[in-house]
Amino acid sequence: MFLQIKNMSKKYGDSYAIRDINFSLEEGKFLCLLGPSGSGKSTILHSIGGFIDHGGQVILDGQDISKQSPEDRDVSTVFQSYGLFPHMTVEKNIAYGLRFKGRTEDKSQRLKEAREILDLVGLKGYEKRYPSELSGGEKQRVALARSLIVRPKLLLMDEPLSALDAKLRDQMQVEIRRIQKEFNITTIFVTHDQKEAFVMADEIIILNQGKIVNQGRPDEIYNKPKNAFSLDFIGQKNIFADSYVRPEKIQIDEDGEEFVITDITFFGPTIELKIENSQRKLKMLVLNQDFSYQKGDKIKVKYDLEKINENITCTDPASC
Ligand code: ADP
């Protein structure tokens, strides 16, 4: 495996921020670390980047880099706050990436490489601008370019889109993925936003209280959650004692069970219905297509309940 994290732990005082973190990643893959606030996502990311002293090992492309400083690691980090220098032009900010890693002595060569990479992130013509003259999305691209210019083996991104408005965020998700694929760069991306993780990731790790509770492809994480926490954290659901059904899996069917519609919420492309009968209350989602029901109407639906898996915590991906 290209990247292996072995028994990574970090303690602050008496409590563990992360504990027994083990996972691996193939070259070129895009991994999202997903979890609620305080679950340990940033601690893992910054331990891999070399900014936090931790227990355990980080093995990148066969080399144990656990004791290397951030500058010496073949790893670049894009921080949430972008970290651009306000007094430097865009091209100088990007060229600084090379200086930080001690890669290129020749200043004009650094600037030439900066201009080349600006083109790749879609900012040709922005060379002489200052960060204050850029939009949020443009600053994000500059920060990305500064990390990519050193051609790192591993790119780390800590909630890089959290400052952007919803529309720009959607665009940048697609754009970052395009650039990541173009560079074939192995990437770990931290987010607390499940939609973002689903859009971007090849693989998702779900964290809770400093431990890995689920790891898999987005469809596996959604369709086959390994435990109650993952089920509860991801997507909408109707949960009963030991079983659940996702709202979109409930189908209108004339041969189904009868319910009364108690509430209707319009989401645009989809419509959420709250329905109930003497047995159950359910939430269901229907597509906004020939929808003509009203509150109080009767509706017949079919659904299968799925079993909730045991509340196991998997610290070893092999058991996940
Ligand atoms: P996330 O990125 O998922 O929000 P963090 O990795 O930032 O979570 O934090 C994980 C846990 O470690 C939290 O309980 C947080 O309070 C704690 N923590 C993080 N940094 C420090 C620190 N410098 N000192 C003490 N506790 C910390």
CSV table of C-alpha atoms and ligand atoms in Angstrom, one decimal:
chain,number,residue,atom,x,y,z
A,1,MET,CA,0.0,0.0,0.0
A,2,PHE,CA,1.2,3.5,-0.9
A,3,LEU,CA,0.2,5.0,2.5
A,4,GLN,CA,0.0,3.1,5.7
A,5,ILE,CA,-1.0,4.5,9.1
A,6,LYS,CA,-0.1,2.1,11.9
A,7,ASN,CA,-1.4,2.4,15.5
A,8,MET,CA,-1.5,6.2,15.4
A,9,SER,CA,-2.5,7.7,18.7
A,10,LYS,CA,-2.4,11.2,20.3
A,11,LYS,CA,-3.1,12.1,23.9
A,12,TYR,CA,-3.7,15.5,25.3
A,13,GLY,CA,-3.3,15.3,29.1
A,14,ASP,CA,-5.2,12.2,30.2
A,15,SER,CA,-7.5,11.9,27.2
A,16,TYR,CA,-6.9,10.5,23.7
A,17,ALA,CA,-7.7,12.8,20.8
A,18,ILE,CA,-7.2,9.8,18.5
A,19,ARG,CA,-6.5,6.2,19.4
A,20,ASP,CA,-5.3,3.1,17.5
A,21,ILE,CA,-5.8,4.5,14.1
A,22,ASN,CA,-4.9,2.0,11.4
A,23,PHE,CA,-5.7,2.4,7.7
A,24,SER,CA,-4.0,2.3,4.3
A,25,LEU,CA,-4.6,3.9,1.0
A,26,GLU,CA,-3.6,3.1,-2.6
A,27,GLU,CA,-1.7,5.5,-4.8
A,28,GLY,CA,-3.9,8.1,-6.5
A,29,LYS,CA,-6.9,7.6,-4.3
A,30,PHE,CA,-9.0,10.3,-2.7
A,31,LEU,CA,-9.8,9.6,0.9
A,32,CYS,CA,-12.3,11.6,3.0
A,33,LEU,CA,-12.0,11.7,6.8
A,34,LEU,CA,-15.5,12.3,7.9
A,35,GLY,CA,-16.9,12.7,11.4
A,36,PRO,CA,-18.6,15.1,13.8
A,37,SER,CA,-16.6,18.0,15.3
A,38,GLY,CA,-14.0,16.8,17.8
A,39,SER,CA,-13.9,13.2,16.4
A,40,GLY,CA,-10.2,13.5,15.6
A,41,LYS,CA,-10.1,14.3,11.9
A,42,SER,CA,-7.7,17.2,12.1
A,43,THR,CA,-5.5,15.5,14.6
A,44,ILE,CA,-5.0,12.6,12.2
A,45,LEU,CA,-4.4,14.9,9.2
A,46,HIS,CA,-1.9,17.1,11.0
A,47,SER,CA,-0.1,14.1,12.5
A,48,ILE,CA,0.4,12.8,8.9
A,49,GLY,CA,1.6,16.2,7.9
A,50,GLY,CA,4.2,16.2,10.7
A,51,PHE,CA,2.7,19.1,12.6
A,52,ILE,CA,1.7,17.0,15.7
A,53,ASP,CA,3.9,14.6,17.6
A,54,HIS,CA,2.1,11.3,17.8
A,55,GLY,CA,2.4,7.6,18.6
A,56,GLY,CA,2.5,5.0,15.8
A,57,GLN,CA,3.9,5.2,12.3
A,58,VAL,CA,3.2,6.9,9.0
A,59,ILE,CA,4.7,4.9,6.1
A,60,LEU,CA,4.6,6.7,2.7
A,61,ASP,CA,5.7,4.9,-0.4
A,62,GLY,CA,7.7,2.4,1.7
A,63,GLN,CA,9.4,5.0,3.8
A,64,ASP,CA,8.7,5.6,7.5
A,65,ILE,CA,8.3,9.4,7.7
A,66,SER,CA,7.0,9.5,11.3
A,67,LYS,CA,10.0,11.3,12.6
A,68,GLN,CA,10.5,13.7,9.7
A,69,SER,CA,9.7,17.4,10.0
A,70,PRO,CA,6.9,18.8,7.8
A,71,GLU,CA,9.4,20.4,5.4
A,72,ASP,CA,11.2,17.1,4.9
A,73,ARG,CA,8.1,15.1,4.3
A,74,ASP,CA,6.9,14.5,0.7
A,75,VAL,CA,3.5,15.8,1.9
A,76,SER,CA,1.8,19.1,1.3
A,77,THR,CA,-1.1,20.5,3.4
A,78,VAL,CA,-3.8,22.9,2.3
A,79,PHE,CA,-5.1,24.6,5.5
A,80,GLN,CA,-8.6,25.7,6.1
A,81,SER,CA,-7.5,29.4,6.3
A,82,TYR,CA,-5.6,29.1,3.0
A,83,GLY,CA,-2.5,30.6,4.7
A,84,LEU,CA,-1.6,33.0,1.8
A,85,PHE,CA,0.8,35.8,2.4
A,86,PRO,CA,-1.1,39.1,1.9
A,87,HIS,CA,2.0,41.0,0.9
A,88,MET,CA,3.0,38.6,-1.9
A,89,THR,CA,1.5,38.3,-5.3
A,90,VAL,CA,-0.2,35.2,-6.4
A,91,GLU,CA,2.9,33.9,-8.3
A,92,LYS,CA,5.1,34.6,-5.4
A,93,ASN,CA,2.7,32.9,-3.0
A,94,ILE,CA,2.8,29.8,-5.2
A,95,ALA,CA,6.6,29.9,-5.7
A,96,TYR,CA,6.9,30.0,-1.9
A,97,GLY,CA,5.8,26.4,-1.9
A,98,LEU,CA,9.0,25.4,-3.6
A,99,ARG,CA,11.1,27.6,-1.2
A,100,PHE,CA,9.4,26.0,1.9
A,101,LYS,CA,10.4,22.6,0.7
A,102,GLY,CA,13.9,23.8,-0.3
A,103,ARG,CA,13.4,22.5,-3.8
A,104,THR,CA,14.6,25.2,-6.2
A,105,GLU,CA,17.3,27.7,-5.5
A,106,ASP,CA,16.8,29.7,-8.7
A,107,LYS,CA,14.1,32.4,-8.1
A,108,SER,CA,13.2,32.8,-11.8
A,109,GLN,CA,12.8,29.1,-12.2
A,110,ARG,CA,10.5,29.1,-9.2
A,111,LEU,CA,8.4,31.8,-10.7
A,112,LYS,CA,8.3,30.0,-14.1
A,113,GLU,CA,7.0,26.9,-12.4
A,114,ALA,CA,4.5,28.9,-10.4
A,115,ARG,CA,3.1,30.3,-13.7
A,116,GLU,CA,2.8,26.9,-15.2
A,117,ILE,CA,0.8,25.5,-12.3
A,118,LEU,CA,-1.5,28.6,-12.2
A,119,ASP,CA,-2.6,27.6,-15.7
A,120,LEU,CA,-3.5,24.1,-14.4
A,121,VAL,CA,-5.7,25.4,-11.6
A,122,GLY,CA,-7.5,27.8,-13.9
A,123,LEU,CA,-5.9,31.1,-12.8
A,124,LYS,CA,-3.9,32.1,-15.8
A,125,GLY,CA,-3.6,35.9,-15.8
A,126,TYR,CA,-3.8,36.2,-12.0
A,127,GLU,CA,0.0,36.2,-11.5
A,128,LYS,CA,0.4,39.7,-10.3
A,129,ARG,CA,-2.7,40.0,-8.1
A,130,TYR,CA,-2.6,40.1,-4.4
A,131,PRO,CA,-4.7,37.8,-2.2
A,132,SER,CA,-7.0,40.7,-1.2
A,133,GLU,CA,-7.9,41.0,-4.9
A,134,LEU,CA,-9.1,37.4,-5.1
A,135,SER,CA,-12.5,35.7,-4.4
A,136,GLY,CA,-12.7,32.9,-1.9
A,137,GLY,CA,-12.6,30.3,-4.6
A,138,GLU,CA,-9.6,31.9,-6.3
A,139,LYS,CA,-7.7,32.0,-3.0
A,140,GLN,CA,-8.5,28.3,-2.6
A,141,ARG,CA,-7.0,27.6,-6.0
A,142,VAL,CA,-3.9,29.5,-5.1
A,143,ALA,CA,-3.5,27.6,-1.9
A,144,LEU,CA,-3.9,24.4,-3.9
A,145,ALA,CA,-1.4,25.4,-6.5
A,146,ARG,CA,1.1,26.3,-3.8
A,147,SER,CA,0.8,22.7,-2.4
A,148,LEU,CA,0.8,21.0,-5.8
A,149,ILE,CA,3.9,22.9,-7.1
A,150,VAL,CA,6.2,20.7,-5.1
A,151,ARG,CA,4.6,17.6,-6.6
A,152,PRO,CA,4.1,15.9,-3.2
A,153,LYS,CA,3.4,12.2,-2.9
A,154,LEU,CA,0.5,13.0,-0.6
A,155,LEU,CA,-1.8,16.0,-0.5
A,156,LEU,CA,-3.7,16.8,2.8
A,157,MET,CA,-6.6,19.2,2.9
A,158,ASP,CA,-8.3,20.4,6.1
A,159,GLU,CA,-11.9,21.4,5.5
A,160,PRO,CA,-10.6,23.6,2.6
A,161,LEU,CA,-14.1,24.6,1.4
A,162,SER,CA,-15.8,25.6,4.6
A,163,ALA,CA,-15.4,29.3,4.0
A,164,LEU,CA,-17.1,29.2,0.6
A,165,ASP,CA,-20.8,29.8,-0.2
A,166,ALA,CA,-22.8,26.7,-1.2
A,167,LYS,CA,-22.7,27.2,-5.0
A,168,LEU,CA,-18.9,27.9,-5.1
A,169,ARG,CA,-18.4,25.0,-2.8
A,170,ASP,CA,-20.1,22.6,-5.2
A,171,GLN,CA,-18.0,24.0,-8.1
A,172,MET,CA,-14.8,23.7,-6.1
A,173,GLN,CA,-15.6,20.1,-5.1
A,174,VAL,CA,-15.7,19.1,-8.8
A,175,GLU,CA,-12.6,21.3,-9.6
A,176,ILE,CA,-10.5,19.8,-6.8
A,177,ARG,CA,-11.4,16.3,-8.0
A,178,ARG,CA,-10.5,17.2,-11.6
A,179,ILE,CA,-7.1,18.6,-10.5
A,180,GLN,CA,-6.5,15.7,-8.1
A,181,LYS,CA,-7.1,13.2,-11.0
A,182,GLU,CA,-5.0,15.2,-13.4
A,183,PHE,CA,-2.1,15.0,-11.0
A,184,ASN,CA,-3.0,11.5,-9.9
A,185,ILE,CA,-2.1,12.7,-6.4
A,186,THR,CA,-3.0,10.6,-3.4
A,187,THR,CA,-5.2,12.9,-1.2
A,188,ILE,CA,-6.7,13.0,2.2
A,189,PHE,CA,-9.5,15.5,2.7
A,190,VAL,CA,-11.1,16.3,6.0
A,191,THR,CA,-14.7,17.3,6.2
A,192,HIS,CA,-17.7,17.1,8.5
A,193,ASP,CA,-20.1,17.3,5.6
A,194,GLN,CA,-21.3,14.0,4.4
A,195,LYS,CA,-22.5,15.3,1.1
A,196,GLU,CA,-19.1,16.7,0.3
A,197,ALA,CA,-17.5,13.3,1.2
A,198,PHE,CA,-19.9,11.4,-1.1
A,199,VAL,CA,-19.3,13.7,-4.0
A,200,MET,CA,-15.5,13.7,-3.7
A,201,ALA,CA,-14.2,10.5,-2.2
A,202,ASP,CA,-13.0,7.2,-3.5
A,203,GLU,CA,-13.0,6.0,0.1
A,204,ILE,CA,-14.5,7.4,3.3
A,205,ILE,CA,-13.3,6.8,6.9
A,206,ILE,CA,-15.9,7.7,9.5
A,207,LEU,CA,-14.5,8.7,12.9
A,208,ASN,CA,-16.2,8.9,16.2
A,209,GLN,CA,-14.5,10.0,19.5
A,210,GLY,CA,-11.0,9.5,18.1
A,211,LYS,CA,-11.6,6.0,16.6
A,212,ILE,CA,-12.4,4.7,13.1
A,213,VAL,CA,-15.9,3.3,13.1
A,214,ASN,CA,-16.3,2.6,9.4
A,215,GLN,CA,-14.2,2.5,6.2
A,216,GLY,CA,-15.3,1.9,2.7
A,217,ARG,CA,-16.4,3.3,-0.7
A,218,PRO,CA,-19.2,5.9,-0.4
A,219,ASP,CA,-21.8,3.4,-1.6
A,220,GLU,CA,-20.7,0.8,0.9
A,221,ILE,CA,-20.7,3.3,3.7
A,222,TYR,CA,-24.3,4.4,2.8
A,223,ASN,CA,-25.8,1.1,1.8
A,224,LYS,CA,-24.1,-1.2,4.3
A,225,PRO,CA,-23.2,0.9,7.4
A,226,LYS,CA,-21.1,-1.3,9.7
A,227,ASN,CA,-22.7,-0.1,13.0
A,228,ALA,CA,-25.3,2.1,14.5
A,229,PHE,CA,-23.1,5.2,14.7
A,230,SER,CA,-22.4,5.1,11.0
A,231,LEU,CA,-26.1,4.6,10.2
A,232,ASP,CA,-27.1,7.4,12.4
A,233,PHE,CA,-24.4,9.8,11.1
A,234,ILE,CA,-25.0,9.2,7.4
A,235,GLY,CA,-28.1,10.1,5.5
A,236,GLN,CA,-31.7,10.1,6.6
A,237,LYS,CA,-33.3,7.0,8.0
A,238,ASN,CA,-36.3,5.6,10.0
A,239,ILE,CA,-34.8,3.7,12.9
A,240,PHE,CA,-36.7,1.1,15.0
A,241,ALA,CA,-35.4,-1.1,17.8
A,242,ASP,CA,-33.0,-3.2,15.7
A,243,SER,CA,-33.9,-2.3,12.1
A,244,TYR,CA,-34.1,0.7,9.8
A,245,VAL,CA,-35.3,1.8,6.4
A,246,ARG,CA,-33.9,4.8,4.4
A,247,PRO,CA,-36.7,7.2,3.3
A,248,GLU,CA,-36.0,6.9,-0.4
A,249,LYS,CA,-36.3,3.1,-0.2
A,250,ILE,CA,-40.0,3.4,0.6
A,251,GLN,CA,-42.1,3.0,-2.5
A,252,ILE,CA,-45.6,4.0,-3.3
A,253,ASP,CA,-47.4,0.8,-4.2
A,254,GLU,CA,-51.1,0.1,-4.6
A,255,ASP,CA,-50.6,-3.4,-3.0
A,256,GLY,CA,-48.7,-1.9,0.0
A,257,GLU,CA,-49.5,-1.0,3.6
A,258,GLU,CA,-51.9,2.0,4.1
A,259,PHE,CA,-50.7,5.1,5.8
A,260,VAL,CA,-52.0,8.7,6.3
A,261,ILE,CA,-49.8,11.6,5.1
A,262,THR,CA,-49.3,13.9,8.2
A,263,ASP,CA,-46.8,16.3,6.7
A,264,ILE,CA,-45.3,17.3,3.3
A,265,THR,CA,-42.0,19.2,2.9
A,266,PHE,CA,-41.0,20.5,-0.5
A,267,PHE,CA,-37.3,20.3,-1.2
A,268,GLY,CA,-37.4,21.0,-4.9
A,269,PRO,CA,-36.3,17.9,-6.8
A,270,THR,CA,-37.6,15.7,-3.9
A,271,ILE,CA,-40.5,15.9,-1.6
A,272,GLU,CA,-40.5,14.5,2.0
A,273,LEU,CA,-43.6,13.0,3.4
A,274,LYS,CA,-44.3,12.1,7.0
A,275,ILE,CA,-46.7,9.2,7.1
A,276,GLU,CA,-48.2,7.1,9.9
A,277,ASN,CA,-50.6,4.3,10.7
A,278,SER,CA,-51.4,2.5,13.9
A,279,GLN,CA,-48.1,0.5,13.6
A,280,ARG,CA,-45.5,3.1,12.5
A,281,LYS,CA,-44.5,6.6,11.8
A,282,LEU,CA,-42.2,6.9,8.7
A,283,LYS,CA,-40.4,9.6,6.7
A,284,MET,CA,-40.3,8.9,3.0
A,285,LEU,CA,-38.8,10.7,0.0
A,286,VAL,CA,-40.5,10.9,-3.4
A,287,LEU,CA,-39.3,12.5,-6.6
A,288,ASN,CA,-41.0,15.7,-7.6
A,289,GLN,CA,-42.8,14.0,-10.5
A,290,ASP,CA,-46.6,14.0,-11.0
A,291,PHE,CA,-46.9,14.4,-7.3
A,292,SER,CA,-50.5,15.3,-6.3
A,293,TYR,CA,-51.0,14.2,-2.7
A,294,GLN,CA,-52.0,16.5,0.1
A,295,LYS,CA,-51.8,16.3,3.9
A,296,GLY,CA,-54.4,13.9,5.3
A,297,ASP,CA,-54.5,11.8,2.1
A,298,LYS,CA,-54.1,8.1,2.3
A,299,ILE,CA,-51.1,6.5,0.6
A,300,LYS,CA,-50.1,2.8,0.2
A,301,VAL,CA,-46.4,2.0,0.4
A,302,LYS,CA,-44.0,-1.0,0.4
A,303,TYR,CA,-40.7,-1.2,2.1
A,304,ASP,CA,-38.2,-3.7,3.6
A,305,LEU,CA,-36.6,-3.2,7.0
A,306,GLU,CA,-32.9,-3.8,7.2
A,307,LYS,CA,-31.1,-5.0,10.3
A,308,ILE,CA,-28.9,-2.6,12.2
A,309,ASN,CA,-25.5,-4.1,12.7
A,310,GLU,CA,-24.0,-4.6,16.1
A,311,ASN,CA,-22.4,-1.5,17.6
A,312,ILE,CA,-18.9,-2.7,16.9
A,313,THR,CA,-16.0,-0.2,16.7
A,314,CYS,CA,-13.4,-1.3,14.2
A,315,THR,CA,-9.9,-0.2,15.0
A,316,ASP,CA,-8.4,-2.5,12.4
A,317,PRO,CA,-9.7,-2.0,8.9
A,318,ALA,CA,-9.4,-5.7,8.3
A,319,SER,CA,-12.3,-6.2,10.6
A,320,CYS,CA,-14.4,-3.3,9.2
B,1,ADP,P1,-12.0,17.3,14.5
B,1,ADP,O1,-11.0,17.7,13.5
B,1,ADP,O2,-12.7,16.1,14.1
B,1,ADP,O3,-13.0,18.4,14.8
B,1,ADP,P2,-9.8,17.4,16.4
B,1,ADP,O4,-8.8,16.4,15.8
B,1,ADP,O5,-9.6,18.8,16.2
B,1,ADP,O6,-11.3,17.0,15.9
B,1,ADP,O7,-9.9,17.1,17.9
B,1,ADP,C1,-10.0,15.8,18.5
B,1,ADP,C2,-10.1,16.0,20.0
B,1,ADP,O8,-8.8,16.4,20.5
B,1,ADP,C3,-11.1,16.9,20.5
B,1,ADP,O9,-11.7,16.4,21.7
B,1,ADP,C4,-10.3,18.2,20.8
B,1,ADP,O10,-10.8,18.9,21.9
B,1,ADP,C5,-8.9,17.6,21.2
B,1,ADP,N1,-7.8,18.5,20.9
B,1,ADP,C6,-7.4,18.9,19.7
B,1,ADP,N2,-6.3,19.7,19.8
B,1,ADP,C7,-6.0,19.8,21.1
B,1,ADP,C8,-5.1,20.6,21.8
B,1,ADP,N3,-4.1,21.3,21.2
B,1,ADP,N4,-5.1,20.5,23.2
B,1,ADP,C9,-6.0,19.7,23.8
B,1,ADP,N5,-7.0,19.0,23.2
B,1,ADP,C10,-7.0,19.1,21.8
